[in-house]
Amino acid sequence: MQQRLISQDKNKYYAAAIALLGVSNYFKAKLFEFFDYDIQSFWECKKAQLQEFSLDNPDVSIPKSFLSKKEKINPDFEYESAIKKGYNILTFEDENYPKLLKQIPDYPLAMYYKGSFEGINLNRTLAIVGSRKASENAKESLAKIISQMQNTDVTIVSGLAYGIDATAHACAIKNNLKTIGVIGSGLDFEYPSSNKNLYKQIEEGSGVILSEFAPSIAPMAQNFPQRNRIVTGMSYGTLVAEAALKSGAMISANLTLEQARELMCMPGLISNPNCEGIYYLIKNGASIVTCANDIYDCLNWTLEQNDKKIKLEGVEKNVFDTIQIEPLSFDALCSKLNIQSGELMVCLTGMELKGLIKQINAKYYVSN
């Protein structure tokens, strides 16, 4: 019981550190290190200790309002109010805190999260970033690459935004991969609203939603570039799926290089303005990715699938073998395989649920 109380007591200081708005993360990290990673000492520091810190770290600016902001924050209130809302806190000391994230100079001391780290392999993290106004070509190409990782222990990390982010998370869930969404607001918000279903799926078993912001902080423009350093910082490499020359994805690409991680790009249509950033990065040394094996090679990963291959028999095998040769409509399959429409409908529905086949243009069936 005593150990649990000590842990909770530490957590309240981490929660208070999260609530320090307008104080640079680099300063927080350096001050935390100055106090030998003791969060209570960090929180209780006085003016004299800050002066000593400044002598040891002349290159680090001390926010003038640091002490006054700290005095206005109640650690017990910050921690208890978040826990009452059902949020968890991930601290620097937690075993689930990504070790890679500790290596960046402006790491967050703590983050709030929803969901579970169960089954997440933090040694197989891949960041995927890209345009919010992604083309259908980019979404389809990304879906194909992620499907080739199906049932492995790769964890997809992205920002739960429109476009490429949403595609990355949704395809991870569809292919039985764990996923981590790092958001640019507090956990009180599900932004954008079109991704509410993704939030729910991740929270209920597909991974974790992380935020370095206090729960009540609304999604604001300045939060998203700050959020990007966590997406790339906890990942072994970043795949840029589509990016204009001036975009958040290019910010993430630069962060990846600054953090000495692997930068990869998925080529797209040269006529697409959202691919200008992609080809700029490729010309400057980024690796080209057209399939999952390119990612494994780039990151030196050797992966094994988590489950056994599905064995097909009877009508399912006949259907699968037939549509591997060419896409066919329902009527064409009935005729070609000489089976009743009711039997075929049951078969096709079952195969779609297993992820073995899919429909294109709501008409033709193809192997998945």
Short mmCIF file of C-alpha atoms in Angstrom, two decimals, residues 24-329:
data_model
loop_
_atom_site.label_atom_id
_atom_site.label_comp_id
_atom_site.label_asym_id
_atom_site.label_seq_id
_atom_site.Cartn_x
_atom_site.Cartn_y
_atom_site.Cartn_z
CA SER A 24 9.35 25.01 -23.36
CA ASN A 25 9.63 21.25 -23.32
CA TYR A 26 13.39 21.53 -23.76
CA PHE A 27 13.63 23.61 -20.57
CA LYS A 28 11.42 21.15 -18.67
CA ALA A 29 13.57 18.21 -19.80
CA LYS A 30 16.86 19.91 -18.87
CA LEU A 31 15.57 20.98 -15.45
CA PHE A 32 14.25 17.46 -14.84
CA GLU A 33 17.73 16.09 -15.64
CA PHE A 34 19.33 18.72 -13.38
CA PHE A 35 17.37 17.24 -10.48
CA ASP A 36 18.50 13.70 -11.42
CA TYR A 37 15.08 12.85 -12.89
CA ASP A 38 13.33 13.46 -9.54
CA ILE A 39 9.95 14.93 -10.46
CA GLN A 40 9.14 16.16 -6.95
CA SER A 41 12.42 18.10 -6.75
CA PHE A 42 11.70 19.46 -10.21
CA TRP A 43 8.32 20.73 -9.09
CA GLU A 44 9.46 22.15 -5.76
CA CYS A 45 12.50 24.01 -7.13
CA LYS A 46 13.13 27.55 -5.84
CA LYS A 47 14.73 30.66 -7.30
CA ALA A 48 18.15 29.82 -5.86
CA GLN A 49 18.10 26.39 -7.50
CA LEU A 50 17.11 27.94 -10.82
CA GLN A 51 20.13 30.22 -10.58
CA GLU A 52 22.34 27.20 -9.98
CA PHE A 53 20.69 25.46 -12.94
CA SER A 54 21.42 28.48 -15.12
CA LEU A 55 25.12 28.34 -14.25
CA ASP A 56 25.24 24.66 -15.23
CA ASN A 57 23.15 25.20 -18.39
CA PRO A 58 24.06 28.63 -19.83
CA ASP A 59 22.53 27.71 -23.21
CA VAL A 60 19.07 27.03 -21.74
CA SER A 61 16.71 29.97 -21.35
CA ILE A 62 14.70 30.05 -18.13
CA PRO A 63 11.14 31.27 -18.69
CA LYS A 64 10.64 34.42 -16.62
CA SER A 65 7.16 33.31 -15.63
CA PHE A 66 8.15 29.74 -14.68
CA LEU A 67 7.93 30.14 -10.89
CA SER A 68 4.76 32.27 -10.96
CA LYS A 69 3.01 29.81 -13.31
CA LYS A 70 4.00 26.94 -11.08
CA GLU A 71 2.50 28.62 -8.01
CA LYS A 72 -0.92 28.79 -9.72
CA ILE A 73 -1.08 25.03 -10.33
CA ASN A 74 -2.45 22.54 -7.79
CA PRO A 75 -0.80 19.13 -8.45
CA ASP A 76 -3.48 17.18 -6.55
CA PHE A 77 -6.27 18.82 -8.53
CA GLU A 78 -4.57 18.27 -11.90
CA TYR A 79 -3.97 14.58 -11.28
CA GLU A 80 -7.27 13.73 -9.56
CA SER A 81 -9.44 15.54 -12.13
CA ALA A 82 -7.78 13.62 -14.99
CA ILE A 83 -8.14 10.27 -13.22
CA LYS A 84 -11.82 10.96 -12.49
CA LYS A 85 -12.35 11.40 -16.23
CA GLY A 86 -10.94 7.92 -16.80
CA TYR A 87 -7.58 9.02 -18.20
CA ASN A 88 -4.29 7.34 -17.38
CA ILE A 89 -0.92 9.03 -16.98
CA LEU A 90 2.25 7.77 -18.66
CA THR A 91 5.30 9.14 -16.87
CA PHE A 92 9.00 9.15 -17.71
CA GLU A 93 9.42 6.41 -15.10
CA ASP A 94 6.73 4.12 -16.54
CA GLU A 95 7.88 0.89 -18.24
CA ASN A 96 5.61 1.75 -21.19
CA TYR A 97 7.24 5.12 -21.80
CA PRO A 98 8.93 4.66 -25.22
CA LYS A 99 12.70 4.43 -24.74
CA LEU A 100 13.26 6.11 -28.11
CA LEU A 101 11.28 9.15 -26.97
CA LYS A 102 13.70 9.65 -24.07
CA GLN A 103 16.47 10.21 -26.62
CA ILE A 104 15.07 13.42 -28.11
CA PRO A 105 16.15 16.66 -26.39
CA ASP A 106 12.63 17.98 -25.75
CA TYR A 107 10.88 14.80 -24.62
CA PRO A 108 7.63 15.20 -22.62
CA LEU A 109 8.00 14.41 -18.92
CA ALA A 110 4.59 12.73 -18.99
CA MET A 111 1.51 12.23 -21.16
CA TYR A 112 -2.11 11.30 -20.61
CA TYR A 113 -3.55 8.34 -22.47
CA LYS A 114 -6.65 6.30 -23.20
CA GLY A 115 -6.58 2.68 -24.28
CA SER A 116 -4.07 -0.02 -23.38
CA PHE A 117 -0.41 -0.78 -24.07
CA GLU A 118 -1.16 -4.50 -23.98
CA GLY A 119 0.18 -6.15 -27.12
CA ILE A 120 2.02 -3.00 -28.29
CA ASN A 121 5.64 -3.67 -29.27
CA LEU A 122 7.51 -0.41 -28.71
CA ASN A 123 10.52 -1.95 -30.48
CA ARG A 124 8.58 -2.04 -33.76
CA THR A 125 7.18 1.48 -34.08
CA LEU A 126 6.65 3.07 -37.49
CA ALA A 127 5.44 6.66 -37.88
CA ILE A 128 3.24 7.40 -40.89
CA VAL A 129 2.60 11.02 -41.84
CA GLY A 130 1.19 12.81 -44.86
CA SER A 131 -1.28 15.20 -46.37
CA ARG A 132 -4.62 15.91 -44.72
CA LYS A 133 -6.05 16.32 -48.23
CA ALA A 134 -4.63 13.02 -49.41
CA SER A 135 -5.35 11.72 -52.89
CA GLU A 136 -7.18 8.44 -53.37
CA ASN A 137 -4.06 7.10 -55.06
CA ALA A 138 -1.98 7.77 -51.94
CA LYS A 139 -4.60 6.23 -49.64
CA GLU A 140 -4.83 3.08 -51.79
CA SER A 141 -1.05 2.73 -52.02
CA LEU A 142 -0.66 3.17 -48.27
CA ALA A 143 -3.45 0.65 -47.60
CA LYS A 144 -1.64 -1.88 -49.79
CA ILE A 145 1.66 -1.42 -47.95
CA ILE A 146 0.03 -1.71 -44.51
CA SER A 147 -1.91 -4.81 -45.60
CA GLN A 148 1.45 -6.47 -46.28
CA MET A 149 2.24 -6.07 -42.55
CA GLN A 150 -0.95 -7.89 -41.54
CA ASN A 151 -0.78 -9.80 -38.24
CA THR A 152 2.78 -8.70 -37.41
CA ASP A 153 3.94 -6.88 -34.27
CA VAL A 154 4.52 -3.57 -36.07
CA THR A 155 2.90 -0.62 -34.28
CA ILE A 156 1.67 2.21 -36.50
CA VAL A 157 2.11 5.69 -34.99
CA SER A 158 0.33 8.71 -36.45
CA GLY A 159 -1.50 11.90 -35.51
CA LEU A 160 -5.21 11.01 -35.82
CA ALA A 161 -5.79 13.85 -38.30
CA TYR A 162 -7.63 13.81 -41.63
CA GLY A 163 -6.25 12.11 -44.72
CA ILE A 164 -3.10 9.99 -44.43
CA ASP A 165 -3.24 9.84 -40.60
CA ALA A 166 -6.78 8.47 -40.59
CA THR A 167 -5.92 6.00 -43.36
CA ALA A 168 -2.88 4.76 -41.44
CA HIS A 169 -4.84 4.14 -38.24
CA ALA A 170 -7.83 2.56 -40.00
CA CYS A 171 -5.65 0.24 -42.08
CA ALA A 172 -3.65 -0.77 -39.00
CA ILE A 173 -6.86 -1.77 -37.22
CA LYS A 174 -8.15 -3.61 -40.29
CA ASN A 175 -4.92 -5.62 -40.56
CA ASN A 176 -4.70 -6.59 -36.89
CA LEU A 177 -1.87 -4.17 -36.07
CA LYS A 178 -1.61 -2.08 -32.93
CA THR A 179 -1.69 1.67 -33.41
CA ILE A 180 -0.84 4.78 -31.39
CA GLY A 181 -2.56 8.10 -32.05
CA VAL A 182 -0.75 11.21 -30.77
CA ILE A 183 -3.16 14.12 -30.71
CA GLY A 184 -2.72 17.90 -30.71
CA SER A 185 -5.24 18.60 -27.95
CA GLY A 186 -6.25 17.31 -24.55
CA LEU A 187 -8.11 14.02 -24.26
CA ASP A 188 -11.40 15.84 -23.64
CA PHE A 189 -11.52 16.45 -27.41
CA GLU A 190 -11.95 14.05 -30.32
CA TYR A 191 -10.65 16.08 -33.24
CA PRO A 192 -11.53 15.99 -36.07
CA SER A 193 -15.07 14.80 -35.34
CA SER A 194 -15.01 12.60 -38.46
CA ASN A 195 -12.46 10.37 -36.68
CA LYS A 196 -14.66 9.64 -33.64
CA ASN A 197 -15.06 6.02 -34.69
CA LEU A 198 -11.27 5.66 -34.95
CA TYR A 199 -10.86 7.10 -31.46
CA LYS A 200 -13.34 4.54 -30.16
CA GLN A 201 -11.72 1.58 -31.94
CA ILE A 202 -8.25 2.49 -30.72
CA GLU A 203 -9.40 3.07 -27.17
CA GLU A 204 -11.39 -0.17 -27.04
CA GLY A 205 -8.59 -2.53 -28.00
CA SER A 206 -6.49 -1.47 -30.96
CA GLY A 207 -3.94 0.63 -29.08
CA VAL A 208 -3.44 3.94 -27.33
CA ILE A 209 -4.35 7.61 -27.75
CA LEU A 210 -1.64 9.85 -26.29
CA SER A 211 -1.59 13.55 -25.41
CA GLU A 212 1.06 15.69 -23.76
CA PHE A 213 -1.57 18.38 -23.13
CA ALA A 214 -3.83 18.82 -20.12
CA PRO A 215 -7.27 17.27 -20.83
CA SER A 216 -9.08 20.60 -21.31
CA ILE A 217 -6.65 22.05 -23.89
CA ALA A 218 -8.50 22.56 -27.19
CA PRO A 219 -6.98 21.65 -30.57
CA MET A 220 -5.02 24.74 -31.63
CA ALA A 221 -2.76 25.27 -34.64
CA GLN A 222 0.43 25.65 -32.61
CA ASN A 223 -0.15 22.29 -30.89
CA PHE A 224 0.24 20.17 -34.00
CA PRO A 225 3.89 20.85 -34.94
CA GLN A 226 4.70 20.28 -31.25
CA ARG A 227 2.77 16.99 -31.36
CA ASN A 228 4.75 15.87 -34.44
CA ARG A 229 8.03 15.53 -32.50
CA ILE A 230 6.39 12.82 -30.37
CA VAL A 231 5.04 10.92 -33.39
CA THR A 232 8.51 10.77 -34.95
CA GLY A 233 10.37 10.67 -31.65
CA MET A 234 8.86 7.38 -30.49
CA SER A 235 9.33 5.73 -33.89
CA TYR A 236 12.28 3.90 -35.46
CA GLY A 237 11.44 5.42 -38.82
CA THR A 238 8.95 7.70 -40.52
CA LEU A 239 7.11 6.93 -43.75
CA VAL A 240 5.95 10.07 -45.55
CA ALA A 241 2.99 9.04 -47.69
CA GLU A 242 2.22 12.38 -49.37
CA ALA A 243 3.51 15.89 -48.67
CA ALA A 244 3.45 19.32 -50.23
CA LEU A 245 6.67 21.33 -49.99
CA LYS A 246 5.23 23.44 -47.18
CA SER A 247 3.27 21.11 -44.91
CA GLY A 248 3.11 19.49 -41.51
CA ALA A 249 4.41 16.28 -43.07
CA MET A 250 7.59 18.09 -44.12
CA ILE A 251 7.98 19.34 -40.55
CA SER A 252 7.77 15.71 -39.43
CA ALA A 253 10.31 14.69 -42.08
CA ASN A 254 12.77 17.29 -40.79
CA LEU A 255 12.17 16.20 -37.20
CA THR A 256 12.89 12.60 -38.23
CA LEU A 257 16.28 13.65 -39.60
CA GLU A 258 17.06 15.81 -36.55
CA GLN A 259 16.25 12.83 -34.32
CA ALA A 260 18.59 10.61 -36.40
CA ARG A 261 15.79 8.22 -37.41
CA GLU A 262 15.14 6.59 -40.78
CA LEU A 263 13.22 8.69 -43.29
CA MET A 264 11.23 6.88 -45.98
CA CYS A 265 8.93 8.14 -48.73
CA MET A 266 6.13 6.54 -50.72
CA PRO A 267 6.33 7.82 -54.33
CA GLY A 268 3.18 9.20 -55.93
CA LEU A 269 1.96 10.93 -59.05
CA ILE A 270 4.46 13.56 -60.22
CA SER A 271 1.55 15.72 -61.40
CA ASN A 272 0.18 15.90 -57.82
CA PRO A 273 1.31 19.06 -55.91
CA ASN A 274 1.08 17.03 -52.71
CA CYS A 275 3.95 14.90 -53.99
CA GLU A 276 6.40 17.78 -54.47
CA GLY A 277 7.68 17.31 -50.93
CA ILE A 278 8.06 13.57 -51.50
CA TYR A 279 10.35 13.97 -54.48
CA TYR A 280 12.33 16.72 -52.75
CA LEU A 281 13.01 14.32 -49.86
CA ILE A 282 13.87 11.43 -52.19
CA LYS A 283 16.33 13.63 -54.13
CA ASN A 284 17.95 14.47 -50.80
CA GLY A 285 18.44 10.89 -49.66
CA ALA A 286 15.16 9.56 -48.26
CA SER A 287 14.57 5.86 -48.93
CA ILE A 288 11.87 4.87 -51.43
CA VAL A 289 9.12 2.57 -50.18
CA THR A 290 6.77 0.70 -52.51
CA CYS A 291 6.10 -2.34 -50.29
CA ALA A 292 6.38 -3.43 -46.66
CA ASN A 293 9.64 -5.26 -47.32
CA ASP A 294 11.27 -1.94 -48.20
CA ILE A 295 10.41 -0.73 -44.69
CA TYR A 296 11.73 -3.90 -43.06
CA ASP A 297 14.98 -3.61 -45.01
CA CYS A 298 15.40 0.05 -44.15
CA LEU A 299 14.84 -0.58 -40.43
CA ASN A 300 16.63 -3.96 -40.33
CA TRP A 301 13.50 -5.66 -39.04
CA THR A 302 12.88 -9.39 -39.31
CA LEU A 303 9.23 -10.08 -38.63
CA GLU A 304 7.05 -13.13 -38.21
CA GLN A 305 3.28 -13.13 -38.50
CA ASN A 306 1.35 -13.66 -35.28
CA ASP A 307 -1.19 -16.14 -36.54
CA LYS A 308 -1.49 -19.16 -38.78
CA LYS A 309 -2.38 -18.83 -42.43
CA ILE A 310 -6.01 -19.42 -43.30
CA LYS A 311 -6.57 -22.69 -45.14
CA LEU A 312 -9.14 -22.41 -47.93
CA GLU A 313 -11.30 -25.32 -49.04
CA GLY A 314 -14.36 -25.97 -51.22
CA VAL A 315 -16.24 -22.98 -52.62
CA GLU A 316 -14.01 -20.45 -50.83
CA LYS A 317 -10.92 -21.90 -52.53
CA ASN A 318 -12.64 -21.89 -55.92
CA VAL A 319 -13.73 -18.27 -55.50
CA PHE A 320 -10.30 -17.13 -54.34
CA ASP A 321 -8.45 -18.94 -57.12
CA THR A 322 -10.83 -17.54 -59.74
CA ILE A 323 -10.69 -13.86 -58.76
CA GLN A 324 -6.91 -13.96 -58.38
CA ILE A 325 -6.82 -14.29 -62.17
CA GLU A 326 -9.24 -11.43 -62.87
CA PRO A 327 -11.83 -9.30 -61.00
CA LEU A 328 -15.34 -10.69 -61.48
CA SER A 329 -18.85 -9.51 -60.70
#
